[in-house]
Amino acid sequence: MIRIAAFLALLVCACSGESCTDPVITPSAYTTSDAVISSESVFIVELSLSCANGAQSVTLYADVNGRQFPVTRGQDVGKYQVSWSLPHKQASSGTYQVKFFDEESYSALRKAQRNNEDVNAIQPLFSVNIDHRGAWSGPWVSTEVVAALIGILFYYLAFSAKSTIQA
């Protein structure tokens, strides 16, 4: 019986993620800038995380405008990435705040959502602001139309010059 209890205690300790105290982050971000070649705007946040207590395998979750996403851990120690996409019309230009939660604060966030409580009362581990300039949807007039108009203009000029010479 003692062996089973010790095994269960060891299993709980091994399965729970480490908590991070005083996180220091170095973020970088990418957002889609060209809507001509893509169907949705993509947001990617990569960051390096180091904790004052030396925690290395911190499980993180991200919250963007009320939508939660799992944060993937990179092969290098302390490297994390989260990504999501939105249709171009919904991905307006501006600053997006990405809140990062550890397991403990994430479970409190989910509990608050289930109970319809104020989710703003739950403090994230840290947050990152991303500037999205919006996606360029191409020129107002396509190049084919411009080329056709130039061709028609040259034809008109050549035809009128020919008519003037023959007259």
XYZ file of N, CA, C and O in Angstrom:
668
model
N 0.810 -1.186 0.000
C 0.000 0.000 0.000
C 0.860 1.259 0.000
O 0.533 2.229 -0.670
N 1.943 1.234 0.760
C 2.834 2.391 0.821
C 3.509 2.586 -0.535
O 3.700 3.722 -0.975
N 3.824 1.493 -1.201
C 4.454 1.599 -2.527
C 3.513 2.264 -3.521
O 3.943 3.071 -4.331
N 2.248 1.911 -3.458
C 1.274 2.511 -4.379
C 1.128 4.005 -4.097
O 1.097 4.822 -5.022
N 1.067 4.375 -2.832
C 0.948 5.787 -2.472
C 2.185 6.558 -2.897
O 2.092 7.686 -3.414
N 3.363 5.968 -2.705
C 4.600 6.631 -3.124
C 4.657 6.760 -4.644
O 5.084 7.793 -5.176
N 4.209 5.738 -5.354
C 4.181 5.786 -6.814
C 3.233 6.876 -7.323
O 3.564 7.633 -8.229
N 2.056 6.958 -6.706
C 1.093 7.991 -7.102
C 1.623 9.391 -6.812
O 1.447 10.316 -7.611
N 2.280 9.562 -5.680
C 2.862 10.863 -5.348
C 3.963 11.229 -6.338
O 4.063 12.380 -6.774
N 4.785 10.253 -6.708
C 5.843 10.488 -7.696
C 5.243 10.812 -9.054
O 5.727 11.700 -9.766
N 4.171 10.131 -9.418
C 3.507 10.380 -10.695
C 2.927 11.783 -10.750
O 3.048 12.479 -11.766
N 2.308 12.235 -9.676
C 1.747 13.588 -9.633
C 2.853 14.627 -9.757
O 2.728 15.611 -10.486
N 3.971 14.407 -9.082
C 5.085 15.362 -9.170
C 5.687 15.381 -10.566
O 6.077 16.433 -11.071
N 5.780 14.233 -11.207
C 6.388 14.156 -12.539
C 5.480 14.746 -13.606
O 5.950 15.313 -14.586
N 4.160 14.640 -13.421
C 3.220 15.113 -14.445
C 2.938 16.597 -14.347
O 2.532 17.210 -15.319
N 3.109 17.170 -13.200
C 2.805 18.592 -13.085
C 3.958 19.409 -13.630
O 5.125 19.078 -13.474
N 3.618 20.496 -14.312
C 4.640 21.357 -14.882
C 5.251 22.235 -13.810
O 4.681 22.460 -12.746
N 6.418 22.736 -14.106
C 7.081 23.615 -13.159
C 6.440 24.990 -13.227
O 5.904 25.388 -14.246
N 6.508 25.709 -12.120
C 6.028 27.086 -12.153
C 7.227 28.007 -12.267
O 8.310 27.712 -11.781
N 6.994 29.123 -12.915
C 8.062 30.069 -13.202
C 7.884 31.303 -12.328
O 6.789 31.863 -12.248
N 8.951 31.711 -11.668
C 8.911 32.942 -10.888
C 9.788 33.984 -11.564
O 10.854 33.674 -12.092
N 9.338 35.205 -11.566
C 10.019 36.343 -12.184
C 10.498 36.017 -13.600
O 11.701 35.971 -13.878
N 9.563 35.797 -14.538
C 9.967 35.441 -15.901
C 10.642 36.600 -16.629
O 10.253 37.754 -16.492
N 11.671 36.261 -17.387
C 12.348 37.213 -18.266
C 12.170 36.674 -19.677
O 12.568 35.546 -19.971
N 11.551 37.482 -20.550
C 11.239 37.005 -21.896
C 11.926 37.860 -22.945
O 12.210 39.034 -22.724
N 12.182 37.221 -24.087
C 12.669 37.907 -25.276
C 11.764 37.489 -26.417
O 11.956 36.422 -27.013
N 10.738 38.308 -26.731
C 9.776 37.898 -27.759
C 10.158 38.380 -29.156
O 10.879 39.360 -29.329
N 9.663 37.663 -30.142
C 9.693 38.117 -31.533
C 8.382 37.663 -32.159
O 7.809 36.655 -31.752
N 7.908 38.434 -33.143
C 6.590 38.145 -33.703
C 6.600 38.312 -35.212
O 7.402 39.059 -35.770
N 5.688 37.598 -35.855
C 5.455 37.709 -37.300
C 3.950 37.756 -37.522
O 3.202 37.016 -36.897
N 3.533 38.644 -38.417
C 2.144 38.678 -38.846
C 2.101 38.772 -40.363
O 3.010 39.309 -40.984
N 1.043 38.250 -40.956
C 0.875 38.280 -42.396
C 0.725 39.718 -42.859
O -0.025 40.493 -42.280
N 1.441 40.057 -43.927
C 1.337 41.415 -44.449
C 0.762 41.446 -45.856
O 0.433 42.508 -46.358
N 0.637 40.305 -46.524
C 0.175 40.258 -47.907
C -1.044 39.353 -48.016
O -0.939 38.138 -47.868
N -2.215 39.943 -48.278
C -3.449 39.172 -48.379
C -3.662 38.613 -49.775
O -4.591 37.838 -49.984
N -2.819 38.995 -50.725
C -2.992 38.523 -52.095
C -2.660 37.036 -52.195
O -3.332 36.279 -52.892
N -1.629 36.601 -51.488
C -1.159 35.224 -51.623
C -1.620 34.300 -50.497
O -1.243 33.138 -50.468
N -2.410 34.816 -49.548
C -2.866 33.969 -48.443
C -4.352 34.184 -48.199
O -4.912 35.221 -48.534
N -4.969 33.191 -47.601
C -6.412 33.274 -47.346
C -6.723 33.774 -45.937
O -7.839 34.195 -45.671
N -5.753 33.723 -45.033
C -5.959 34.191 -43.667
C -4.716 34.913 -43.176
O -3.614 34.679 -43.667
N -4.899 35.767 -42.194
C -3.778 36.434 -41.540
C -3.248 35.512 -40.446
O -4.011 35.005 -39.630
N -1.953 35.301 -40.449
C -1.307 34.403 -39.496
C -0.495 35.231 -38.511
O 0.178 36.184 -38.891
N -0.570 34.852 -37.251
C 0.184 35.495 -36.187
C 1.082 34.436 -35.554
O 0.594 33.371 -35.166
N 2.361 34.723 -35.439
C 3.304 33.795 -34.806
C 4.108 34.570 -33.767
O 4.685 35.613 -34.079
N 4.139 34.065 -32.557
C 4.926 34.658 -31.485
C 5.930 33.616 -31.016
O 5.552 32.515 -30.626
N 7.193 33.970 -31.095
C 8.258 33.121 -30.572
C 8.903 33.863 -29.418
O 9.053 35.087 -29.465
N 9.264 33.121 -28.381
C 9.897 33.790 -27.255
C 10.871 32.870 -26.555
O 10.758 31.646 -26.609
N 11.829 33.510 -25.930
C 12.762 32.827 -25.041
C 12.359 33.182 -23.618
O 12.104 34.345 -23.317
N 12.284 32.174 -22.778
C 11.838 32.364 -21.400
C 12.898 31.842 -20.447
O 13.384 30.722 -20.602
N 13.250 32.676 -19.486
C 14.107 32.210 -18.398
C 13.457 32.642 -17.089
O 12.904 33.732 -16.981
N 13.523 31.742 -16.131
C 12.862 31.964 -14.845
C 13.894 32.149 -13.751
O 14.980 31.555 -13.803
N 13.548 32.946 -12.762
C 14.467 33.200 -11.649
C 14.721 31.931 -10.836
O 15.813 31.754 -10.296
N 13.720 31.037 -10.794
C 13.899 29.812 -10.014
C 14.529 28.687 -10.836
O 14.655 27.565 -10.355
N 14.896 28.960 -12.082
C 15.571 27.973 -12.924
C 14.652 26.960 -13.572
O 15.129 25.970 -14.139
N 13.355 27.165 -13.528
C 12.411 26.233 -14.153
C 12.636 26.217 -15.661
O 12.799 27.262 -16.286
N 12.660 24.995 -16.237
C 12.948 24.880 -17.666
C 11.808 24.267 -18.463
O 11.669 24.544 -19.641
N 11.002 23.458 -17.854
C 9.910 22.818 -18.596
C 8.564 23.364 -18.127
O 7.737 22.655 -17.586
N 8.374 24.652 -18.349
C 7.146 25.322 -17.949
C 6.098 25.101 -19.037
O 6.357 25.326 -20.212
N 4.934 24.639 -18.644
C 3.831 24.474 -19.585
C 3.080 25.793 -19.667
O 2.644 26.326 -18.653
N 2.947 26.321 -20.889
C 2.319 27.623 -21.078
C 1.085 27.516 -21.967
O 0.994 26.632 -22.819
N 0.173 28.445 -21.760
C -1.019 28.614 -22.592
C -1.136 30.094 -22.915
O -0.750 30.941 -22.113
N -1.663 30.396 -24.099
C -1.811 31.786 -24.521
C -3.283 32.137 -24.647
O -4.100 31.298 -25.026
N -3.596 33.382 -24.361
C -4.951 33.894 -24.504
C -4.879 35.154 -25.362
O -4.150 36.099 -25.035
N -5.639 35.141 -26.474
C -5.705 36.297 -27.366
C -7.175 36.627 -27.581
O -7.909 35.834 -28.163
N -7.594 37.766 -27.083
C -8.977 38.224 -27.239
C -9.999 37.158 -26.819
O -10.990 36.924 -27.505
N -9.723 36.467 -25.734
C -10.664 35.479 -25.220
C -10.541 34.092 -25.820
O -11.271 33.188 -25.431
N -9.633 33.910 -26.761
C -9.398 32.576 -27.346
C -8.094 32.030 -26.792
O -7.085 32.725 -26.784
N -8.126 30.771 -26.340
C -6.940 30.165 -25.755
C -6.264 29.226 -26.753
O -6.937 28.554 -27.534
N -4.933 29.194 -26.672
C -4.124 28.350 -27.537
C -3.018 27.705 -26.708
O -2.465 28.346 -25.813
N -2.678 26.454 -27.017
C -1.522 25.854 -26.343
C -0.235 26.443 -26.911
O -0.163 26.774 -28.087
N 0.744 26.580 -26.066
C 2.047 27.101 -26.477
C 2.984 25.911 -26.626
O 3.108 25.096 -25.709
N 3.622 25.793 -27.782
C 4.526 24.669 -28.002
C 5.921 25.019 -27.500
O 6.363 26.162 -27.589
N 6.569 24.014 -26.985
C 7.921 24.167 -26.477
C 8.885 23.757 -27.570
O 8.720 22.718 -28.210
N 9.904 24.563 -27.807
C 10.895 24.268 -28.836
C 11.898 23.230 -28.378
O 11.906 22.795 -27.223
N 12.775 22.849 -29.298
C 13.806 21.869 -28.958
C 14.849 22.472 -28.027
O 15.411 21.786 -27.180
N 15.119 23.747 -28.194
C 16.063 24.412 -27.302
C 15.387 24.718 -25.970
O 14.187 24.976 -25.906
N 16.147 24.730 -24.922
C 15.622 24.990 -23.588
C 15.155 26.444 -23.511
O 15.878 27.359 -23.886
N 13.930 26.629 -23.049
C 13.415 27.971 -22.855
C 12.829 28.626 -24.095
O 12.484 29.799 -24.063
N 12.696 27.901 -25.202
C 12.130 28.453 -26.439
C 10.681 27.998 -26.562
O 10.384 26.810 -26.424
N 9.791 28.934 -26.852
C 8.367 28.651 -26.962
C 7.801 29.340 -28.194
O 8.350 30.340 -28.670
N 6.677 28.809 -28.699
C 6.024 29.406 -29.856
C 4.521 29.173 -29.775
O 4.071 28.103 -29.380
N 3.776 30.187 -30.166
C 2.329 30.071 -30.292
C 1.934 30.741 -31.595
O 2.533 31.727 -32.010
N 0.938 30.155 -32.268
C 0.473 30.731 -33.529
C -1.032 30.539 -33.644
O -1.602 29.623 -33.072
N -1.650 31.449 -34.389
C -3.079 31.360 -34.682
C -3.338 32.128 -35.960
O -2.474 32.847 -36.456
N -4.520 31.932 -36.510
C -4.870 32.630 -37.748
C -6.300 33.158 -37.664
O -7.125 32.618 -36.929
N -6.543 34.195 -38.425
C -7.858 34.821 -38.511
C -8.129 35.178 -39.969
O -7.188 35.477 -40.710
N -9.391 35.186 -40.385
C -9.683 35.706 -41.723
C -9.241 37.174 -41.806
O -9.259 37.895 -40.813
N -8.835 37.580 -43.000
C -8.290 38.934 -43.168
C -9.250 40.013 -42.683
O -8.821 41.008 -42.099
N -10.533 39.830 -42.894
C -11.500 40.855 -42.485
C -11.598 40.970 -40.966
O -11.894 42.036 -40.443
N -11.351 39.875 -40.254
C -11.406 39.909 -38.789
C -10.090 40.358 -38.170
O -10.058 40.798 -37.026
N -9.010 40.235 -38.910
C -7.681 40.593 -38.399
C -7.404 42.056 -38.712
O -6.633 42.385 -39.605
N -8.042 42.932 -37.956
C -7.851 44.356 -38.199
C -6.465 44.786 -37.735
O -5.825 44.126 -36.912
N -6.009 45.889 -38.286
C -4.694 46.383 -37.891
C -4.770 46.939 -36.473
O -5.814 47.420 -36.031
N -3.673 46.857 -35.774
C -3.624 47.342 -34.400
C -2.718 46.477 -33.547
O -1.950 45.655 -34.054
N -2.823 46.663 -32.262
C -1.993 45.927 -31.306
C -2.814 44.814 -30.676
O -3.920 45.047 -30.191
N -2.259 43.616 -30.710
C -2.890 42.448 -30.096
C -2.100 42.095 -28.838
O -0.883 41.957 -28.888
N -2.805 41.937 -27.729
C -2.155 41.537 -26.490
C -2.282 40.031 -26.325
O -3.395 39.494 -26.306
N -1.150 39.362 -26.211
C -1.111 37.920 -25.999
C -0.727 37.691 -24.545
O 0.367 38.059 -24.120
N -1.659 37.111 -23.787
C -1.413 36.830 -22.373
C -0.964 35.380 -22.242
O -1.594 34.484 -22.796
N 0.098 35.151 -21.505
C 0.629 33.808 -21.293
C 0.354 33.380 -19.858
O 0.604 34.134 -18.917
N -0.161 32.151 -19.730
C -0.518 31.595 -18.430
C 0.233 30.294 -18.200
O 0.426 29.516 -19.135
N 0.610 30.052 -16.933
C 1.129 28.730 -16.580
C -0.065 27.839 -16.255
O -1.218 28.262 -16.359
N 0.194 26.603 -15.876
C -0.918 25.656 -15.648
C -1.868 26.113 -14.545
O -3.083 26.000 -14.683
N -1.312 26.651 -13.505
C -2.147 27.059 -12.372
C -3.067 28.219 -12.746
O -4.280 28.178 -12.502
N -2.517 29.253 -13.354
C -3.344 30.403 -13.720
C -4.267 30.078 -14.894
O -5.364 30.630 -14.994
N -3.843 29.149 -15.765
C -4.705 28.755 -16.874
C -5.934 27.998 -16.369
O -7.047 28.217 -16.850
N -5.747 27.135 -15.387
C -6.905 26.427 -14.837
C -7.839 27.407 -14.125
O -9.063 27.252 -14.190
N -7.293 28.440 -13.491
C -8.141 29.465 -12.874
C -8.898 30.251 -13.946
O -10.070 30.595 -13.766
N -8.255 30.502 -15.081
C -8.907 31.197 -16.193
C -10.059 30.369 -16.752
O -11.158 30.876 -16.963
N -9.825 29.087 -16.973
C -10.877 28.214 -17.504
C -12.039 28.091 -16.508
O -13.200 28.067 -16.904
N -11.720 28.022 -15.221
C -12.766 27.939 -14.201
C -13.600 29.213 -14.198
O -14.834 29.159 -14.107
N -12.959 30.367 -14.330
C -13.679 31.638 -14.368
C -14.572 31.717 -15.608
O -15.689 32.228 -15.546
N -14.103 31.180 -16.734
C -14.918 31.177 -17.947
C -16.134 30.271 -17.785
O -17.230 30.628 -18.207
N -15.942 29.105 -17.179
C -17.056 28.181 -16.967
C -18.118 28.768 -16.052
O -19.307 28.573 -16.244
N -17.675 29.510 -15.034
C -18.590 30.058 -14.043
C -19.059 31.464 -14.390
O -19.692 32.115 -13.553
N -18.723 31.949 -15.600
C -19.093 33.299 -16.052
C -18.621 34.369 -15.074
O -19.335 35.321 -14.771
N -17.399 34.213 -14.579
C -16.801 35.203 -13.692
C -15.911 36.139 -14.502
O -15.697 35.929 -15.691
N -15.383 37.149 -13.854
C -14.525 38.128 -14.517
C -13.152 37.508 -14.791
O -12.407 37.212 -13.857
N -12.836 37.308 -16.072
C -11.558 36.698 -16.432
C -10.414 37.702 -16.342
O -9.247 37.307 -16.285
N -10.723 38.994 -16.317
C -9.668 40.008 -16.213
C -9.036 40.036 -14.821
O -7.978 40.622 -14.633
N -9.689 39.419 -13.846
C -9.144 39.374 -12.489
C -7.974 38.388 -12.386
O -7.176 38.481 -11.461
N -7.862 37.475 -13.339
C -6.776 36.487 -13.301
C -5.554 37.082 -13.978
O -5.611 37.478 -15.141
N -4.476 37.159 -13.240
C -3.252 37.760 -13.755
C -2.452 36.741 -14.555
O -2.200 35.631 -14.084
N -2.035 37.099 -15.782
C -1.190 36.188 -16.552
C 0.231 36.159 -15.992
O 0.627 37.043 -15.231
N 0.974 35.146 -16.394
C 2.380 35.054 -16.011
C 3.150 36.219 -16.615
O 3.947 36.870 -15.953
N 2.871 36.516 -17.889
C 3.406 37.682 -18.588
C 2.576 37.890 -19.839
O 1.751 37.045 -20.199
N 2.756 39.005 -20.491
C 2.018 39.271 -21.725
C 2.949 39.924 -22.742
O 3.953 40.540 -22.376
N 2.586 39.761 -24.011
C 3.373 40.298 -25.124
C 2.411 41.051 -26.041
O 1.330 40.551 -26.345
N 2.799 42.242 -26.458
C 2.002 43.008 -27.412
C 2.564 42.822 -28.815
O 3.772 42.940 -29.024
N 1.658 42.556 -29.766
C 2.046 42.346 -31.164
C 1.399 43.432 -32.008
O 0.188 43.649 -31.914
N 2.187 44.102 -32.820
C 1.659 45.105 -33.736
C 1.388 44.456 -35.082
O 2.285 43.892 -35.698
N 0.133 44.539 -35.511
C -0.267 44.005 -36.821
C -0.678 45.190 -37.684
O -1.597 45.925 -37.343
N 0.001 45.376 -38.789
C -0.266 46.526 -39.650
C -1.398 46.279 -40.627
O -1.722 47.140 -41.421
N -1.965 45.110 -40.584
C -3.013 44.765 -41.538
C -2.391 44.095 -42.752
O -1.184 44.141 -42.961
N -3.222 43.463 -43.539
C -2.736 42.746 -44.712
C -3.073 43.540 -45.977
O -4.197 44.009 -46.144
N -2.089 43.684 -46.835
C -2.255 44.397 -48.101
C -3.000 43.487 -49.067
O -2.595 42.360 -49.312
N -4.094 43.973 -49.621
C -4.915 43.137 -50.488
C -4.685 43.402 -51.966
O -5.497 43.018 -52.794
N -3.622 44.049 -52.303
C -3.280 44.262 -53.706
C -3.652 45.645 -54.186
O -4.281 46.433 -53.479
N -3.261 45.970 -55.422
C -3.579 47.294 -55.964
C -5.068 47.428 -56.258
O -5.779 46.438 -56.414
N -5.533 48.658 -56.352
C -6.945 48.892 -56.614
C -7.316 48.457 -58.016
O -8.419 47.999 -58.267
N -6.387 48.629 -58.960
C -6.611 48.239 -60.344
C -5.570 47.185 -60.687
O -4.382 47.375 -60.441
N -6.005 46.062 -61.254
C -5.055 44.994 -61.561
C -4.160 45.393 -62.737
O -4.518 46.240 -63.567
N -3.011 44.782 -62.819
C -2.044 45.121 -63.873
C -2.565 44.754 -65.253
O -2.199 45.403 -66.234
N -3.422 43.760 -65.355
C -3.982 43.388 -66.657
C -4.842 44.508 -67.223
O -4.801 44.806 -68.421
N -5.615 45.160 -66.353
C -6.469 46.261 -66.794
C -5.610 47.448 -67.232
O -5.874 48.086 -68.265
N -4.558 47.757 -66.490
C -3.657 48.855 -66.851
C -2.987 48.568 -68.186
O -2.910 49.445 -69.063
N -2.517 47.338 -68.397
C -1.873 46.979 -69.667
C -2.860 47.080 -70.824
O -2.508 47.564 -71.919
N -4.103 46.651 -70.621
C -5.110 46.745 -71.681
C -5.415 48.198 -72.011
O -5.528 48.565 -73.194
N -5.532 49.063 -71.011
C -5.790 50.477 -71.252
C -4.633 51.144 -71.997
O -4.856 51.969 -72.904
N -3.405 50.807 -71.649
C -2.238 51.354 -72.359
C -2.226 50.872 -73.800
O -1.953 51.648 -74.729
N -2.568 49.617 -74.020
C -2.638 49.082 -75.383
C -3.694 49.789 -76.212
O -3.466 50.136 -77.383
N -4.860 50.015 -75.624
C -5.932 50.734 -76.325
C -5.510 52.166 -76.619
O -5.754 52.691 -77.725
N -4.823 52.838 -75.686
C -4.334 54.201 -75.903
C -3.335 54.250 -77.052
O -3.427 55.127 -77.929
N -2.365 53.317 -77.087
C -1.391 53.282 -78.196
C -2.073 53.003 -79.529
O -1.717 53.585 -80.552
N -3.047 52.123 -79.534
C -3.773 51.838 -80.772
C -4.486 53.091 -81.262
O -4.441 53.426 -82.450
N -5.137 53.817 -80.345
C -5.853 55.033 -80.729
C -4.879 56.083 -81.274
O -5.142 56.719 -82.298
N -3.728 56.257 -80.566
C -2.756 57.243 -81.032
C -2.184 56.857 -82.394
O -2.017 57.724 -83.282
N -1.882 55.596 -82.588
C -1.342 55.149 -83.880
C -2.385 55.295 -84.981
O -2.069 55.740 -86.099
N -3.623 54.938 -84.710
C -4.690 55.036 -85.714
C -4.962 56.492 -86.092
O -5.128 56.828 -87.263
N -4.989 57.411 -85.086
C -5.237 58.807 -85.399
C -4.047 59.430 -86.137
O -4.228 60.282 -87.012
N -2.795 58.995 -85.808
C -1.635 59.492 -86.552
C -1.684 59.000 -87.981
O -1.370 59.749 -88.934
N -2.071 57.784 -88.198
C -2.191 57.229 -89.546
C -3.260 57.984 -90.346
O -3.087 58.319 -91.528
N -4.413 58.279 -89.696
C -5.487 59.008 -90.356
C -5.038 60.421 -90.735
O -5.396 60.953 -91.804
N -4.223 61.050 -89.862
C -3.727 62.405 -90.144
C -2.750 62.390 -91.316
O -2.782 63.286 -92.172
N -1.883 61.381 -91.375
C -0.903 61.287 -92.454
C -1.600 61.013 -93.776
O -1.242 61.581 -94.813
N -2.591 60.150 -93.809
C -3.271 59.802 -95.046
C -4.219 60.912 -95.522
O -4.565 60.948 -96.704
N -4.611 61.784 -94.676
C -5.559 62.820 -95.086
C -4.940 63.964 -95.835
O -3.940 64.238 -96.191
